[in-house]
XYZ file of C-alpha atoms in Angstrom:
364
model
C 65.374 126.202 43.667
C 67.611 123.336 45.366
C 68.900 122.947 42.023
C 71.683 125.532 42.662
C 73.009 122.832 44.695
C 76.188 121.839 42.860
C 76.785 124.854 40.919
C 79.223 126.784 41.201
C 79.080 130.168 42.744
C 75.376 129.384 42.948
C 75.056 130.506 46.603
C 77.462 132.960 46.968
C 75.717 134.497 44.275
C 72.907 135.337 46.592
C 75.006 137.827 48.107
C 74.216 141.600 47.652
C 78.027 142.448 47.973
C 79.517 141.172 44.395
C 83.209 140.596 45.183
C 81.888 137.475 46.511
C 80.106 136.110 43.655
C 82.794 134.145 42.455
C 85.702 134.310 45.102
C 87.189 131.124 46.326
C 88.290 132.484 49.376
C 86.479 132.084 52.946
C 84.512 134.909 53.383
C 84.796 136.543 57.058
C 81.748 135.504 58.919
C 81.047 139.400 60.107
C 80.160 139.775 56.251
C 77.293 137.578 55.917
C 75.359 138.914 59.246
C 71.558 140.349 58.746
C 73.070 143.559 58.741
C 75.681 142.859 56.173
C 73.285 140.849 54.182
C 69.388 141.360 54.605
C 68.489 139.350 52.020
C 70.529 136.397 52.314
C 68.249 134.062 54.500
C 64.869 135.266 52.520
C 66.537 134.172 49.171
C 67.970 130.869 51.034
C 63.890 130.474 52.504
C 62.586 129.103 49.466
C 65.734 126.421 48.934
C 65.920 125.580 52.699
C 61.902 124.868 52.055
C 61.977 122.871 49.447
C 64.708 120.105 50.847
C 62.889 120.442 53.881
C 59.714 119.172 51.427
C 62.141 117.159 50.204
C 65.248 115.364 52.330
C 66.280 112.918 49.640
C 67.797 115.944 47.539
C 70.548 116.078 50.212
C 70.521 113.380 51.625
C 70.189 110.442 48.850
C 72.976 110.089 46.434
C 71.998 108.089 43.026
C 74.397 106.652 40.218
C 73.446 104.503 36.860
C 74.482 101.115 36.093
C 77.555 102.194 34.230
C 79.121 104.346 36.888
C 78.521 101.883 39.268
C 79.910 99.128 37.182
C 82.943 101.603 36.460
C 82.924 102.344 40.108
C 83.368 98.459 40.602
C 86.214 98.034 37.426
C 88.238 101.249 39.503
C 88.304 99.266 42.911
C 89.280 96.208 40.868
C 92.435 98.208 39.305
C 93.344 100.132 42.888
C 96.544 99.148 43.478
C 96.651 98.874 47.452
C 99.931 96.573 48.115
C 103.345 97.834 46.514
C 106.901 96.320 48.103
C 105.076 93.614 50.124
C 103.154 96.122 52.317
C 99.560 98.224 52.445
C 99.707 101.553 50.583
C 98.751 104.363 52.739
C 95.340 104.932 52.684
C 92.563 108.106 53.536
C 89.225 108.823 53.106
C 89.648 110.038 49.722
C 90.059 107.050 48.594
C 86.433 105.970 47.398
C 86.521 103.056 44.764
C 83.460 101.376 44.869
C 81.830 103.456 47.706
C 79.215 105.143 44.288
C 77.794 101.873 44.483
C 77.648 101.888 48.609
C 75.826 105.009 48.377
C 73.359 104.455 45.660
C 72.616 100.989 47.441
C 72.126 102.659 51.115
C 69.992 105.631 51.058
C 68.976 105.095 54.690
C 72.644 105.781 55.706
C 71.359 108.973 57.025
C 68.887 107.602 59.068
C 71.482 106.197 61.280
C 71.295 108.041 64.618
C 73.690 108.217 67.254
C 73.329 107.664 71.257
C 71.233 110.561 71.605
C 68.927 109.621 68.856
C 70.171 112.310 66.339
C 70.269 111.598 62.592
C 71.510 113.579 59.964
C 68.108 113.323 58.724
C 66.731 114.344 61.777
C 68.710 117.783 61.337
C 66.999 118.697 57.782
C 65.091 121.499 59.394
C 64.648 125.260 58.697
C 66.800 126.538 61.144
C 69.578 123.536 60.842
C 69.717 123.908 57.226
C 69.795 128.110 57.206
C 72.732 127.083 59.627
C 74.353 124.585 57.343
C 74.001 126.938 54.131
C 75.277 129.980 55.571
C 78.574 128.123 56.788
C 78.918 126.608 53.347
C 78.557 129.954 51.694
C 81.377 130.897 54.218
C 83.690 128.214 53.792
C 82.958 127.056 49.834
C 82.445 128.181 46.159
C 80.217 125.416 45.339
C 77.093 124.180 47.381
C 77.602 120.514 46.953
C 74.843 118.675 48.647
C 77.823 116.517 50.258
C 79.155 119.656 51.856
C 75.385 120.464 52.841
C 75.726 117.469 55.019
C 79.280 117.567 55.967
C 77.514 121.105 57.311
C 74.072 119.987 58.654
C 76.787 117.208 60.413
C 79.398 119.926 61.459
C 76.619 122.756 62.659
C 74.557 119.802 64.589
C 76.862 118.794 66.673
C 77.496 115.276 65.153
C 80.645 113.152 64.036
C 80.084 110.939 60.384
C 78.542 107.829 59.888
C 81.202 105.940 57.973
C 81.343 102.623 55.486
C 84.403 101.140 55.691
C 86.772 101.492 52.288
C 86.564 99.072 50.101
C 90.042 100.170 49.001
C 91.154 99.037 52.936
C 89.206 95.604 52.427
C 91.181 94.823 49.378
C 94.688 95.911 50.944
C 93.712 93.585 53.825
C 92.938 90.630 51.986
C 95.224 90.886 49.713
C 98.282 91.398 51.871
C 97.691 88.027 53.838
C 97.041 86.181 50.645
C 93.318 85.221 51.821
C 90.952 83.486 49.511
C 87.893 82.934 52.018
C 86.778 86.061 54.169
C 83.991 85.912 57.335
C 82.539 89.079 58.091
C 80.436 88.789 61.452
C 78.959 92.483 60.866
C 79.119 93.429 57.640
C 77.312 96.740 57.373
C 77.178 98.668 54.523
C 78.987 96.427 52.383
C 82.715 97.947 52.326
C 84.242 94.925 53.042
C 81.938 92.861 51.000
C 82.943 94.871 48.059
C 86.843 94.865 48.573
C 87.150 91.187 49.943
C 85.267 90.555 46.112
C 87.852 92.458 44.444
C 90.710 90.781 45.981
C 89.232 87.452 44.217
C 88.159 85.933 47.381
C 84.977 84.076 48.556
C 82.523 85.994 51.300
C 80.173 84.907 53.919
C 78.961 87.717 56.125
C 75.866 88.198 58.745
C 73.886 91.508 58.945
C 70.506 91.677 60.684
C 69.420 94.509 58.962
C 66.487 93.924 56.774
C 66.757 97.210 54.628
C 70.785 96.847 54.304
C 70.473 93.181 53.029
C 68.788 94.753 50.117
C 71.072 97.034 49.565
C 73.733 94.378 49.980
C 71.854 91.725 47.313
C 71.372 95.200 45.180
C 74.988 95.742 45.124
C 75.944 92.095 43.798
C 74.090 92.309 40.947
C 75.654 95.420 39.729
C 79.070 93.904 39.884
C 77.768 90.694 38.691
C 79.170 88.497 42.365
C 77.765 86.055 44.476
C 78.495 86.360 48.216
C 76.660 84.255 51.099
C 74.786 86.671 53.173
C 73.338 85.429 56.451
C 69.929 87.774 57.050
C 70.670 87.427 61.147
C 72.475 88.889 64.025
C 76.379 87.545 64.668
C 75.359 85.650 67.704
C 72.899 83.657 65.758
C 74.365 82.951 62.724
C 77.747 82.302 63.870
C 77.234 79.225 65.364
C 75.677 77.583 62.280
C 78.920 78.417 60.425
C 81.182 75.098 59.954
C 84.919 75.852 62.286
C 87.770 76.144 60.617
C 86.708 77.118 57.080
C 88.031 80.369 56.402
C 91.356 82.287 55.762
C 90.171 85.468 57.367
C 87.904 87.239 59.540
C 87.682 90.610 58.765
C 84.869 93.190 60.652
C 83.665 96.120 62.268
C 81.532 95.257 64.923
C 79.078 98.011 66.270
C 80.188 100.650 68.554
C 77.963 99.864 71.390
C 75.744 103.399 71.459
C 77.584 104.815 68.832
C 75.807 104.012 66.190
C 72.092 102.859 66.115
C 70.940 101.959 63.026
C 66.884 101.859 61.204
C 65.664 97.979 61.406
C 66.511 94.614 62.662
C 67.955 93.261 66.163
C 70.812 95.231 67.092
C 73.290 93.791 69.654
C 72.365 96.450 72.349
C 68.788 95.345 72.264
C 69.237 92.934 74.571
C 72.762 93.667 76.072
C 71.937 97.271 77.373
C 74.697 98.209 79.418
C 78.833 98.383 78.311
C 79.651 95.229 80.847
C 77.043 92.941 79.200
C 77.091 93.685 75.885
C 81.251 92.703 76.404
C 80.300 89.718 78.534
C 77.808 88.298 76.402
C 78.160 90.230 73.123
C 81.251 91.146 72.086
C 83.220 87.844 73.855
C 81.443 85.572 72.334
C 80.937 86.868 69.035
C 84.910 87.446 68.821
C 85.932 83.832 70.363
C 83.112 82.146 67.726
C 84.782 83.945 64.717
C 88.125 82.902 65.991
C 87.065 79.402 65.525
C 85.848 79.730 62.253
C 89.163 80.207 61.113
C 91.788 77.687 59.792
C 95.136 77.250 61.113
C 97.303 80.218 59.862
C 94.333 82.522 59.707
C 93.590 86.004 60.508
C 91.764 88.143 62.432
C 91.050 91.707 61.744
C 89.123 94.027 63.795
C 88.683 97.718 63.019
C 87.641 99.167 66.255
C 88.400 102.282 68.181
C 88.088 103.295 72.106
C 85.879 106.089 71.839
C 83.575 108.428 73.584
C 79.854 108.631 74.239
C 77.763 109.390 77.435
C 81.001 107.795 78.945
C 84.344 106.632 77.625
C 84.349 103.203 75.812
C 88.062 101.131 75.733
C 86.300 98.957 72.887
C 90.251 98.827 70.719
C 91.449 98.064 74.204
C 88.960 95.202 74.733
C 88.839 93.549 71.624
C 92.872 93.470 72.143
C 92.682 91.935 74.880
C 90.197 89.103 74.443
C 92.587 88.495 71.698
C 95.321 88.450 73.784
C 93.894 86.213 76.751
C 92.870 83.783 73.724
C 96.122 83.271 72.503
C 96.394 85.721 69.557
C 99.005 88.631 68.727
C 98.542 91.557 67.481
C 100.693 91.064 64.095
C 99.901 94.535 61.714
C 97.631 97.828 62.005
C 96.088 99.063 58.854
C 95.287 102.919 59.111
C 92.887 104.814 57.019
C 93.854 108.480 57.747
C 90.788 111.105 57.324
C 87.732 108.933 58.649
C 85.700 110.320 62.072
C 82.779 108.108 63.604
C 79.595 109.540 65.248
C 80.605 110.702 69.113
C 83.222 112.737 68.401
C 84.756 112.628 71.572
C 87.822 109.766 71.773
C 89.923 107.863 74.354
C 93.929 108.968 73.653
C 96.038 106.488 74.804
C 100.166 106.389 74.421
C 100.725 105.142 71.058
C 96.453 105.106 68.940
C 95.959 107.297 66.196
C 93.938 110.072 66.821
C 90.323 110.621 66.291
C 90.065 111.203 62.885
C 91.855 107.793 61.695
C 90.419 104.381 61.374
C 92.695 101.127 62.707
C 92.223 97.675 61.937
C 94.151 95.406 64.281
C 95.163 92.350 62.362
C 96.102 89.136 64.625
C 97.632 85.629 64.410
C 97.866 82.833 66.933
C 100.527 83.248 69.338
C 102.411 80.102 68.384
C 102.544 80.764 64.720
């Protein structure tokens, strides 16, 4: 039965009133009550069931080698600099990001500060929830807009991967040929430092993400050097002064908690620690990795939790007190983290955009 999902007009053809079957407009919520539609939710029963049986048909998202090698050659033709600046960029910009998601397929597993997952949320009554609002809102019963749903109805904000399109523009705007990624994560930045031409070393302490990681090389037919710890530990076996570039997102505290390995929260549990004797260090190490003329890029974002978290703020300023300037923003429009809730201060973008603060050494 889940294989409706993806056709068109395949849910809304559930509907006893016709005009619906194949409209593309929203239909008004008031029309698809029990009254309205008594049979809706028994048809839906069996589907809801059998994903429930099943997650992976929702939640697991699998390519062959030639898309993902095609997926590679289309991030390798992006064009993302034009007239000696970054192209704008949004979340609809997804070169390379069909091999990120056949590589990954416990992205869903990450849960935020509450310990929710979007895997955690493939229940009866979440997913009833979720396919009710997509008949609503959408023709077609795509099972990305089943999760955008199971997300929206749950209460959650997204898990994102960074773009690999916005890893290329990066690189390839300051010219860098060697890139050191402290947290690399899914692999976004892997995959668009690669495609710039330039060398990458990167740490990531989770076990089932390396593989994904070493998985995703030998589609694209790379090499990369990817250091199986935590930051803090593999940073300071790293030689100073050897690369062009540090570019990262580090983790968001509580934001985002992900399945396996030492996380940096494990043993920095509260926000003044984890800055103290986390984030400091971490940021001040990397800084010294890099050679004279270098850069430093940081996409990070005050946001909002069980408390508000000035983590863009921070990371500025440890910049700042070490002698560094904030030289160029990079925006990807579109994007929205787990939390939902953000810190707005004068001049950040709001909520649903992604910075990366780029900075230089004061006296350059």
């Amino acid at each position: 039965m889940a294989s409706l999902l993806g056709v068109r007009f395949a849910a809304r053809k559930l509907l006893n009133n016709t005009t619906y079957h194949e409209s593309m407009q929203t239909i008004p919520k008031t029309d698809l009550t029990p009254e309205k539609e008594p049979d809706l939710r028994s048809k839906l029963a069996p589907i809801i069931a059998e994903i429930v049986a099943n997650p992976d048909l929702i939640l697991r998202d699998e390519y062959t080698l030639e898309e993902r090698r095609k997926d590679w050659v289309s991030l390798c033709k992006k064009e993302v600099v034009k007239d000696g600046d970054v192209l704008p960029i949004d979340t609809r910009s997804r070169p390379g990001h069909k091999i990120l998601d056949h590589w990954h397929p416990h992205f869903y597993d990450v849960r935020n500060w509450k310990g929710v997952s979007v895997r955690s949320l493939v229940t009866v009554p979440q997913l009833e929830k979720a396919f009710l609002t997509n008949i609503q809102m959408h023709s077609t019963p795509y099972k990305s807009e089943i999760r955008r749903m199971l997300v929206m109805t749950g209460g959650l904000g997204n898990v994102t991967k960074y773009r690999a399109v916005t890893s290329k523009a990066i690189v390839q705007f300051f010219g860098a040929k060697t890139v050191l990624d402290p947290c690399i994560g899914w692999g976004g930045r892997m995959l668009g430092s690669l495609a710039a031409g330039a060398e990458y070393t990167g740490c990531e302490p989770d076990p089932n993400t390396v593989r994904g990681l070493r998985g995703l090389l030998g589609d694209i037919g790379k090499t990369a050097t990817i250091l199986d710890q935590p930051a803090e530990v593999a940073l300071p076996t790293i030689p100073v002064g050897e690369f062009d570039m540090v570019l990262t997102s580090p983790p968001y505290f509580n934001l985002e908690l992900y399945t396996a390995g030492e996380q940096s929260t494990t043993n920095h549990p509260s926000w003044d620690a984890w800055v103290e004797t986390w984030l400091t260090p971490v940021i001040l190490s990397s800084l010294a990795k890099l050679k004279t003329g270098g850069t430093s890029c940081w996409s990070v974002k005050n946001f909002k939790t069980d408390r508000a978290y000035p983590l863009a703020d921070v990371t500025k300023k440890i910049h700042a007190d070490a002698g560094w300037r904030l030289v160029k923003t990079v925006t990807m429009r579109g994007s929205g983290r787990m939390g939902g809730g953000r810190i707005v201060e004068g001049g950040e973008s709001r909520g649903s955009e992604e910075d990366t603060y780029c900075f230089k050494e004061a006296a350059e």
